[in-house]
Amino acid sequence: MGNGFQELDRFAAGAQYIAGRLRPGTAGRTHSVTDPATGRKVLDYELAAAADVDAAVAAAHDALPGWAGATPGERSDAMHRFAARLAEQAEEFARAETLQCGKPIRLTREFDVPGTVDNTAFFAGAARHLQGQSAGEYSGDHTSYVRREPIGVIGSIAPWNYPLQMAAWKVLPAIAAGNTIVLKPAELTPLTSLMFAQAATDAGIPDGVVNVVTGAGKEAGEHLVGHPGVAMTSFTGSTAVGKRVAEIATSTVKRLHLELGGKAPFVVFDDADLEAAVHGAVAGALINTGQDCTAATRAYVQRPLYDAFVEQVAGLMASVRLGDPFDEGTDLGPLISHAQRDRVAGFVDRARAYATVVTGGTAPHNDGAYYRPTLITGAPQDSEIVQAEIFGPVLVVLPFDRDEEGLALANDTPYGLAASAWTRDVYRAGRATREIKAGCVWVNDHIPIISEMPHGGYKASGFGKDMSAYSFEEYTQVKHVMYDNTAVARKAWHRTIFGDR
């Protein structure tokens, strides 16, 4: 049943988690979870149908009054227990995530799982700090204040690249603010989302507050987004699918949060620490086998450093060890599926007509969905390999001369999720952080995220924030409350209606 994960029998009851229990889907079709490192089937389960989405939304509605009516302290206490439960099960979560995604076990143990535990603890604390504007007599005759209230039932759709962390990013701010939620994980990777929901129940979060439906996007996903009982939709995934989600959500006039694709630039100025930039580029390009919307994908290197940067990145990439994700010596795991590997290979193969593949560009001869770290040079700025989101272990390097040219090139794609600037000059760094149009700009690093800071994009990378207090506020409804302080029956403004009567 896979490398070292022996408790999959829990999912024999089904891959839908509704009102505090697992149950099978009713679509009449099964889907397989496959280990992408070996191509072996891990689990078959029944997909969700529209009726299962209806049941999950109904469960969330039933749980809403009690959860929304709980005090902030009560919600906070339950979420602190939730964080503790996740920490107790850390190794089990890490192994399940590695099994279904092919992530190296070092990554799941040191990044995915600890990050999720920390997110849960952060939002447990945030639940007690849901504040509005201070009360005041802004009109002179009235006292006004602002309430922040839950929106209602949230319908969220999460991707396959970080299933556990994305489940957390969707669920935690929503429930901390008093909402209930129905989450649809990707069909390829439902295991840790289901485990996450079960851990919430085990921690004492009431049945129906966190529900999971695992079904196809066209059937379960679109029904969830368009459901009249869902008050807000949160989606993370490709820009193309995000456009479809927006069409459905806006037709029912619900709030919308979109975290979409990325094509992160990595701008290296001529005064940068070359060694730091080289290591940062390889790590930033290859994290999660490049299946990260913030991954470094376009390195723009100022001409004096360009040749050395290309040579050293190629050498470091060639040293990266592909192998069994459960082996702690493995650096890079497979892509999520053979279809995704072939998609990445297609981008690289088409680029050979107009660019140079310096290293990589091939798949090992094994049963897994592996693809070697790939470095490409000589591609035109308007080419597919520079402009399109590849979502694989591919880095394109281009030179630039003037600072303004490098910054203009960094902004020259439809996306704006993340970027980095590499320089020892504080003024160059300041200019880069001001002028690069992205939701996150790192200076002399690329990739780190923290629970206290927001994550979200500009332009075709979507709108809305995950993590941080900014995310928390998005899952609330703002209400203005105004009290008359005069006790006067006839107000001065009434004369605009009644005249002098």
mmCIF file of C-alpha atoms in Angstrom, residues 183-449:
data_model
loop_
_atom_site.group_PDB
_atom_site.id
_atom_site.type_symbol
_atom_site.label_atom_id
_atom_site.label_comp_id
_atom_site.label_asym_id
_atom_site.label_seq_id
_atom_site.Cartn_x
_atom_site.Cartn_y
_atom_site.Cartn_z
ATOM 1 C CA LEU A 183 -13.619 22.069 1.110
ATOM 2 C CA LYS A 184 -13.076 20.293 -2.199
ATOM 3 C CA PRO A 185 -9.500 19.019 -2.474
ATOM 4 C CA ALA A 186 -8.026 17.851 -5.766
ATOM 5 C CA GLU A 187 -9.089 14.327 -6.710
ATOM 6 C CA LEU A 188 -5.437 13.287 -6.988
ATOM 7 C CA THR A 189 -4.559 14.189 -3.397
ATOM 8 C CA PRO A 190 -7.466 13.970 -0.928
ATOM 9 C CA LEU A 191 -5.776 12.019 1.882
ATOM 10 C CA THR A 192 -4.330 14.753 4.075
ATOM 11 C CA SER A 193 -7.368 17.013 3.618
ATOM 12 C CA LEU A 194 -9.562 14.223 4.978
ATOM 13 C CA MET A 195 -7.105 13.591 7.817
ATOM 14 C CA PHE A 196 -7.109 17.341 8.554
ATOM 15 C CA ALA A 197 -10.906 17.386 8.848
ATOM 16 C CA GLN A 198 -10.852 14.302 11.088
ATOM 17 C CA ALA A 199 -8.248 15.960 13.334
ATOM 18 C CA ALA A 200 -10.553 18.973 13.678
ATOM 19 C CA THR A 201 -13.341 16.710 14.878
ATOM 20 C CA ASP A 202 -10.986 14.884 17.237
ATOM 21 C CA ALA A 203 -10.005 18.256 18.718
ATOM 22 C CA GLY A 204 -13.618 19.016 19.589
ATOM 23 C CA ILE A 205 -14.586 21.275 16.698
ATOM 24 C CA PRO A 206 -18.298 20.494 16.193
ATOM 25 C CA ASP A 207 -19.532 18.190 13.452
ATOM 26 C CA GLY A 208 -20.359 20.080 10.280
ATOM 27 C CA VAL A 209 -17.956 22.957 10.856
ATOM 28 C CA VAL A 210 -15.339 21.374 8.558
ATOM 29 C CA ASN A 211 -16.589 19.224 5.661
ATOM 30 C CA VAL A 212 -14.685 17.728 2.725
ATOM 31 C CA VAL A 213 -16.117 16.564 -0.614
ATOM 32 C CA THR A 214 -13.805 14.837 -3.080
ATOM 33 C CA GLY A 215 -15.133 14.940 -6.595
ATOM 34 C CA ALA A 216 -14.487 16.099 -10.125
ATOM 35 C CA GLY A 217 -14.265 19.808 -10.831
ATOM 36 C CA LYS A 218 -17.034 19.836 -13.437
ATOM 37 C CA GLU A 219 -19.449 18.007 -11.162
ATOM 38 C CA ALA A 220 -18.640 18.611 -7.503
ATOM 39 C CA GLY A 221 -16.517 21.747 -7.892
ATOM 40 C CA GLU A 222 -18.831 23.767 -10.083
ATOM 41 C CA HIS A 223 -21.856 22.723 -8.033
ATOM 42 C CA LEU A 224 -20.108 23.897 -4.861
ATOM 43 C CA VAL A 225 -19.128 27.262 -6.363
ATOM 44 C CA GLY A 226 -22.616 27.910 -7.707
ATOM 45 C CA HIS A 227 -24.490 26.554 -4.685
ATOM 46 C CA PRO A 228 -27.063 29.061 -3.403
ATOM 47 C CA GLY A 229 -26.282 28.006 0.176
ATOM 48 C CA VAL A 230 -22.619 29.005 -0.161
ATOM 49 C CA ALA A 231 -21.875 32.635 0.728
ATOM 50 C CA MET A 232 -18.231 32.823 -0.360
ATOM 51 C CA THR A 233 -15.948 30.925 -2.721
ATOM 52 C CA SER A 234 -12.203 30.608 -2.231
ATOM 53 C CA PHE A 235 -10.200 28.984 -5.019
ATOM 54 C CA THR A 236 -6.506 28.226 -5.499
ATOM 55 C CA GLY A 237 -5.408 26.894 -8.860
ATOM 56 C CA SER A 238 -4.662 27.893 -12.427
ATOM 57 C CA THR A 239 -5.711 31.233 -13.882
ATOM 58 C CA ALA A 240 -7.718 29.481 -16.592
ATOM 59 C CA VAL A 241 -9.825 27.548 -14.092
ATOM 60 C CA GLY A 242 -10.000 30.622 -11.867
ATOM 61 C CA LYS A 243 -11.778 32.492 -14.658
ATOM 62 C CA ARG A 244 -14.417 29.768 -14.798
ATOM 63 C CA VAL A 245 -14.814 29.845 -11.017
ATOM 64 C CA ALA A 246 -15.289 33.613 -11.173
ATOM 65 C CA GLU A 247 -17.988 33.289 -13.838
ATOM 66 C CA ILE A 248 -19.984 30.856 -11.717
ATOM 67 C CA ALA A 249 -19.470 32.695 -8.428
ATOM 68 C CA THR A 250 -20.410 36.108 -9.751
ATOM 69 C CA SER A 251 -23.605 34.723 -11.281
ATOM 70 C CA THR A 252 -24.787 34.035 -7.722
ATOM 71 C CA VAL A 253 -23.310 37.287 -6.313
ATOM 72 C CA LYS A 254 -21.095 35.665 -3.718
ATOM 73 C CA ARG A 255 -17.806 36.884 -2.354
ATOM 74 C CA LEU A 256 -14.800 35.575 -4.235
ATOM 75 C CA HIS A 257 -11.168 34.905 -3.308
ATOM 76 C CA LEU A 258 -8.761 33.746 -6.028
ATOM 77 C CA GLU A 259 -5.124 32.685 -5.679
ATOM 78 C CA LEU A 260 -4.069 31.785 -9.195
ATOM 79 C CA GLY A 261 -1.006 31.119 -11.304
ATOM 80 C CA GLY A 262 2.444 32.628 -11.075
ATOM 81 C CA LYS A 263 5.624 33.100 -13.092
ATOM 82 C CA ALA A 264 7.953 34.492 -10.467
ATOM 83 C CA PRO A 265 10.928 36.605 -11.627
ATOM 84 C CA PHE A 266 14.291 36.295 -9.890
ATOM 85 C CA VAL A 267 16.215 39.529 -10.531
ATOM 86 C CA VAL A 268 19.978 39.418 -9.927
ATOM 87 C CA PHE A 269 21.772 42.770 -9.985
ATOM 88 C CA ASP A 270 25.490 43.005 -10.698
ATOM 89 C CA ASP A 271 26.406 43.679 -7.047
ATOM 90 C CA ALA A 272 24.605 40.575 -5.737
ATOM 91 C CA ASP A 273 26.278 37.828 -3.715
ATOM 92 C CA LEU A 274 26.675 35.373 -6.589
ATOM 93 C CA GLU A 275 26.883 32.253 -4.425
ATOM 94 C CA ALA A 276 23.737 33.230 -2.527
ATOM 95 C CA ALA A 277 21.878 33.971 -5.757
ATOM 96 C CA VAL A 278 22.903 30.671 -7.347
ATOM 97 C CA HIS A 279 21.813 28.625 -4.351
ATOM 98 C CA GLY A 280 18.632 30.667 -4.009
ATOM 99 C CA ALA A 281 17.755 30.180 -7.656
ATOM 100 C CA VAL A 282 18.192 26.409 -7.602
ATOM 101 C CA ALA A 283 16.276 26.010 -4.343
ATOM 102 C CA GLY A 284 13.584 28.459 -5.439
ATOM 103 C CA ALA A 285 13.148 26.809 -8.822
ATOM 104 C CA LEU A 286 13.118 23.214 -7.622
ATOM 105 C CA ILE A 287 11.078 23.305 -4.407
ATOM 106 C CA ASN A 288 8.266 20.763 -4.670
ATOM 107 C CA THR A 289 9.738 19.797 -8.069
ATOM 108 C CA GLY A 290 8.850 23.271 -9.298
ATOM 109 C CA GLN A 291 5.141 22.692 -8.639
ATOM 110 C CA ASP A 292 4.803 25.917 -6.686
ATOM 111 C CA CYS A 293 3.091 29.063 -7.931
ATOM 112 C CA THR A 294 5.792 31.175 -6.273
ATOM 113 C CA ALA A 295 8.726 29.101 -7.587
ATOM 114 C CA ALA A 296 11.566 30.989 -9.253
ATOM 115 C CA THR A 297 10.936 30.455 -12.961
ATOM 116 C CA ARG A 298 12.525 33.446 -14.742
ATOM 117 C CA ALA A 299 16.004 34.569 -13.644
ATOM 118 C CA TYR A 300 17.047 37.947 -15.023
ATOM 119 C CA VAL A 301 20.757 38.405 -14.409
ATOM 120 C CA GLN A 302 22.669 41.615 -15.025
ATOM 121 C CA ARG A 303 25.262 41.101 -17.732
ATOM 122 C CA PRO A 304 28.487 41.119 -15.593
ATOM 123 C CA LEU A 305 27.234 38.113 -13.561
ATOM 124 C CA TYR A 306 25.303 36.318 -16.269
ATOM 125 C CA ASP A 307 27.863 33.773 -17.533
ATOM 126 C CA ALA A 308 29.050 32.784 -14.059
ATOM 127 C CA PHE A 309 25.453 32.499 -12.832
ATOM 128 C CA VAL A 310 24.480 30.163 -15.696
ATOM 129 C CA GLU A 311 27.565 27.995 -15.216
ATOM 130 C CA GLN A 312 27.135 27.649 -11.453
ATOM 131 C CA VAL A 313 23.364 27.066 -11.566
ATOM 132 C CA ALA A 314 23.892 24.323 -14.158
ATOM 133 C CA GLY A 315 26.508 22.663 -11.984
ATOM 134 C CA LEU A 316 24.360 22.796 -8.849
ATOM 135 C CA MET A 317 21.286 21.508 -10.680
ATOM 136 C CA ALA A 318 23.272 18.582 -12.044
ATOM 137 C CA SER A 319 24.163 17.569 -8.471
ATOM 138 C CA VAL A 320 20.536 17.352 -7.300
ATOM 139 C CA ARG A 321 19.606 13.797 -6.328
ATOM 140 C CA LEU A 322 16.384 12.291 -7.682
ATOM 141 C CA GLY A 323 15.091 9.210 -5.927
ATOM 142 C CA ASP A 324 12.672 7.547 -3.544
ATOM 143 C CA PRO A 325 10.753 10.329 -1.749
ATOM 144 C CA PHE A 326 10.872 8.322 1.494
ATOM 145 C CA ASP A 327 14.678 8.249 1.394
ATOM 146 C CA GLU A 328 16.036 11.184 3.403
ATOM 147 C CA GLY A 329 18.905 11.471 0.922
ATOM 148 C CA THR A 330 16.529 12.370 -1.917
ATOM 149 C CA ASP A 331 16.497 16.021 -2.990
ATOM 150 C CA LEU A 332 13.875 15.971 -5.736
ATOM 151 C CA GLY A 333 10.785 13.831 -6.046
ATOM 152 C CA PRO A 334 8.556 13.156 -9.047
ATOM 153 C CA LEU A 335 5.954 15.435 -10.511
ATOM 154 C CA ILE A 336 2.396 14.771 -9.386
ATOM 155 C CA SER A 337 1.591 12.488 -12.343
ATOM 156 C CA HIS A 338 2.899 11.167 -15.614
ATOM 157 C CA ALA A 339 0.523 13.549 -17.392
ATOM 158 C CA GLN A 340 2.113 16.509 -15.603
ATOM 159 C CA ARG A 341 5.603 15.212 -16.401
ATOM 160 C CA ASP A 342 4.672 14.963 -20.077
ATOM 161 C CA ARG A 343 3.212 18.476 -19.985
ATOM 162 C CA VAL A 344 6.475 19.872 -18.578
ATOM 163 C CA ALA A 345 8.514 17.898 -21.113
ATOM 164 C CA GLY A 346 6.364 19.349 -23.879
ATOM 165 C CA PHE A 347 7.247 22.907 -22.862
ATOM 166 C CA VAL A 348 10.959 22.066 -22.839
ATOM 167 C CA ASP A 349 10.872 20.154 -26.119
ATOM 168 C CA ARG A 350 9.109 23.028 -27.891
ATOM 169 C CA ALA A 351 11.666 25.475 -26.483
ATOM 170 C CA ARG A 352 14.538 23.592 -28.147
ATOM 171 C CA ALA A 353 13.519 25.244 -31.424
ATOM 172 C CA TYR A 354 14.416 28.714 -30.137
ATOM 173 C CA ALA A 355 16.482 28.286 -26.942
ATOM 174 C CA THR A 356 19.297 26.226 -25.419
ATOM 175 C CA VAL A 357 18.754 23.493 -22.826
ATOM 176 C CA VAL A 358 21.927 23.830 -20.738
ATOM 177 C CA THR A 359 21.219 20.940 -18.384
ATOM 178 C CA GLY A 360 18.372 18.510 -17.764
ATOM 179 C CA GLY A 361 15.494 18.380 -20.182
ATOM 180 C CA THR A 362 14.986 14.629 -19.895
ATOM 181 C CA ALA A 363 13.091 12.104 -17.796
ATOM 182 C CA PRO A 364 14.862 9.183 -16.081
ATOM 183 C CA HIS A 365 13.966 5.712 -17.287
ATOM 184 C CA ASN A 366 11.860 4.495 -14.371
ATOM 185 C CA ASP A 367 8.218 4.013 -13.454
ATOM 186 C CA GLY A 368 7.863 7.314 -11.616
ATOM 187 C CA ALA A 369 6.834 10.725 -12.947
ATOM 188 C CA TYR A 370 10.332 12.170 -12.604
ATOM 189 C CA TYR A 371 11.911 14.962 -14.672
ATOM 190 C CA ARG A 372 15.452 16.198 -14.301
ATOM 191 C CA PRO A 373 16.171 19.782 -13.145
ATOM 192 C CA THR A 374 16.308 21.863 -16.299
ATOM 193 C CA LEU A 375 18.092 25.118 -17.124
ATOM 194 C CA ILE A 376 17.290 27.030 -20.317
ATOM 195 C CA THR A 377 19.002 30.067 -21.836
ATOM 196 C CA GLY A 378 18.619 32.114 -25.009
ATOM 197 C CA ALA A 379 14.809 32.241 -24.974
ATOM 198 C CA PRO A 380 13.114 35.424 -26.232
ATOM 199 C CA GLN A 381 11.124 37.359 -23.623
ATOM 200 C CA ASP A 382 7.884 36.795 -25.523
ATOM 201 C CA SER A 383 8.391 33.020 -25.918
ATOM 202 C CA GLU A 384 6.154 30.396 -24.365
ATOM 203 C CA ILE A 385 8.845 29.106 -21.999
ATOM 204 C CA VAL A 386 9.229 32.620 -20.507
ATOM 205 C CA GLN A 387 5.582 33.645 -20.432
ATOM 206 C CA ALA A 388 3.617 30.483 -19.552
ATOM 207 C CA GLU A 389 3.355 28.766 -16.166
ATOM 208 C CA ILE A 390 5.158 25.436 -16.579
ATOM 209 C CA PHE A 391 4.781 24.069 -13.040
ATOM 210 C CA GLY A 392 7.865 21.876 -13.157
ATOM 211 C CA PRO A 393 11.610 21.934 -12.366
ATOM 212 C CA VAL A 394 12.494 24.396 -15.136
ATOM 213 C CA LEU A 395 14.396 27.693 -14.814
ATOM 214 C CA VAL A 396 14.904 30.106 -17.701
ATOM 215 C CA VAL A 397 17.789 32.613 -17.440
ATOM 216 C CA LEU A 398 17.940 35.849 -19.434
ATOM 217 C CA PRO A 399 20.471 38.720 -19.280
ATOM 218 C CA PHE A 400 19.786 42.442 -18.816
ATOM 219 C CA ASP A 401 21.917 45.570 -18.838
ATOM 220 C CA ARG A 402 20.274 48.534 -17.084
ATOM 221 C CA ASP A 403 18.390 48.274 -13.788
ATOM 222 C CA GLU A 404 15.200 49.635 -15.317
ATOM 223 C CA GLU A 405 15.400 46.991 -18.031
ATOM 224 C CA GLY A 406 15.597 44.169 -15.478
ATOM 225 C CA LEU A 407 12.608 45.503 -13.554
ATOM 226 C CA ALA A 408 10.581 45.983 -16.728
ATOM 227 C CA LEU A 409 11.300 42.403 -17.789
ATOM 228 C CA ALA A 410 10.296 41.159 -14.327
ATOM 229 C CA ASN A 411 6.879 42.782 -14.784
ATOM 230 C CA ASP A 412 6.451 41.598 -18.364
ATOM 231 C CA THR A 413 4.095 38.648 -17.888
ATOM 232 C CA PRO A 414 0.386 38.507 -17.038
ATOM 233 C CA TYR A 415 1.199 37.229 -13.539
ATOM 234 C CA GLY A 416 2.109 38.965 -10.298
ATOM 235 C CA LEU A 417 2.221 36.552 -7.396
ATOM 236 C CA ALA A 418 5.821 36.604 -6.153
ATOM 237 C CA ALA A 419 9.294 37.829 -7.082
ATOM 238 C CA SER A 420 12.748 38.342 -5.642
ATOM 239 C CA ALA A 421 15.559 40.861 -6.007
ATOM 240 C CA TRP A 422 19.209 40.092 -5.282
ATOM 241 C CA THR A 423 21.494 43.012 -4.420
ATOM 242 C CA ARG A 424 23.704 44.441 -1.668
ATOM 243 C CA ASP A 425 22.480 47.975 -2.435
ATOM 244 C CA VAL A 426 19.644 49.137 -0.181
ATOM 245 C CA TYR A 427 18.461 51.669 -2.766
ATOM 246 C CA ARG A 428 18.320 49.080 -5.534
ATOM 247 C CA ALA A 429 16.431 46.765 -3.200
ATOM 248 C CA GLY A 430 13.994 49.516 -2.289
ATOM 249 C CA ARG A 431 13.369 50.347 -5.935
ATOM 250 C CA ALA A 432 12.784 46.688 -6.796
ATOM 251 C CA THR A 433 10.287 46.188 -3.984
ATOM 252 C CA ARG A 434 8.384 49.304 -5.091
ATOM 253 C CA GLU A 435 8.373 48.678 -8.826
ATOM 254 C CA ILE A 436 7.891 44.922 -9.155
ATOM 255 C CA LYS A 437 4.170 44.237 -9.357
ATOM 256 C CA ALA A 438 3.730 41.173 -7.177
ATOM 257 C CA GLY A 439 2.004 40.274 -3.941
ATOM 258 C CA CYS A 440 5.305 39.269 -2.326
ATOM 259 C CA VAL A 441 8.808 40.520 -3.125
ATOM 260 C CA TRP A 442 11.718 38.889 -1.333
ATOM 261 C CA VAL A 443 15.130 40.536 -1.080
ATOM 262 C CA ASN A 444 18.121 38.160 -1.165
ATOM 263 C CA ASP A 445 15.908 35.127 -0.664
ATOM 264 C CA HIS A 446 13.077 33.368 -2.474
ATOM 265 C CA ILE A 447 10.246 31.132 -1.157
ATOM 266 C CA PRO A 448 9.995 31.555 2.670
ATOM 267 C CA ILE A 449 6.491 32.265 3.963
#
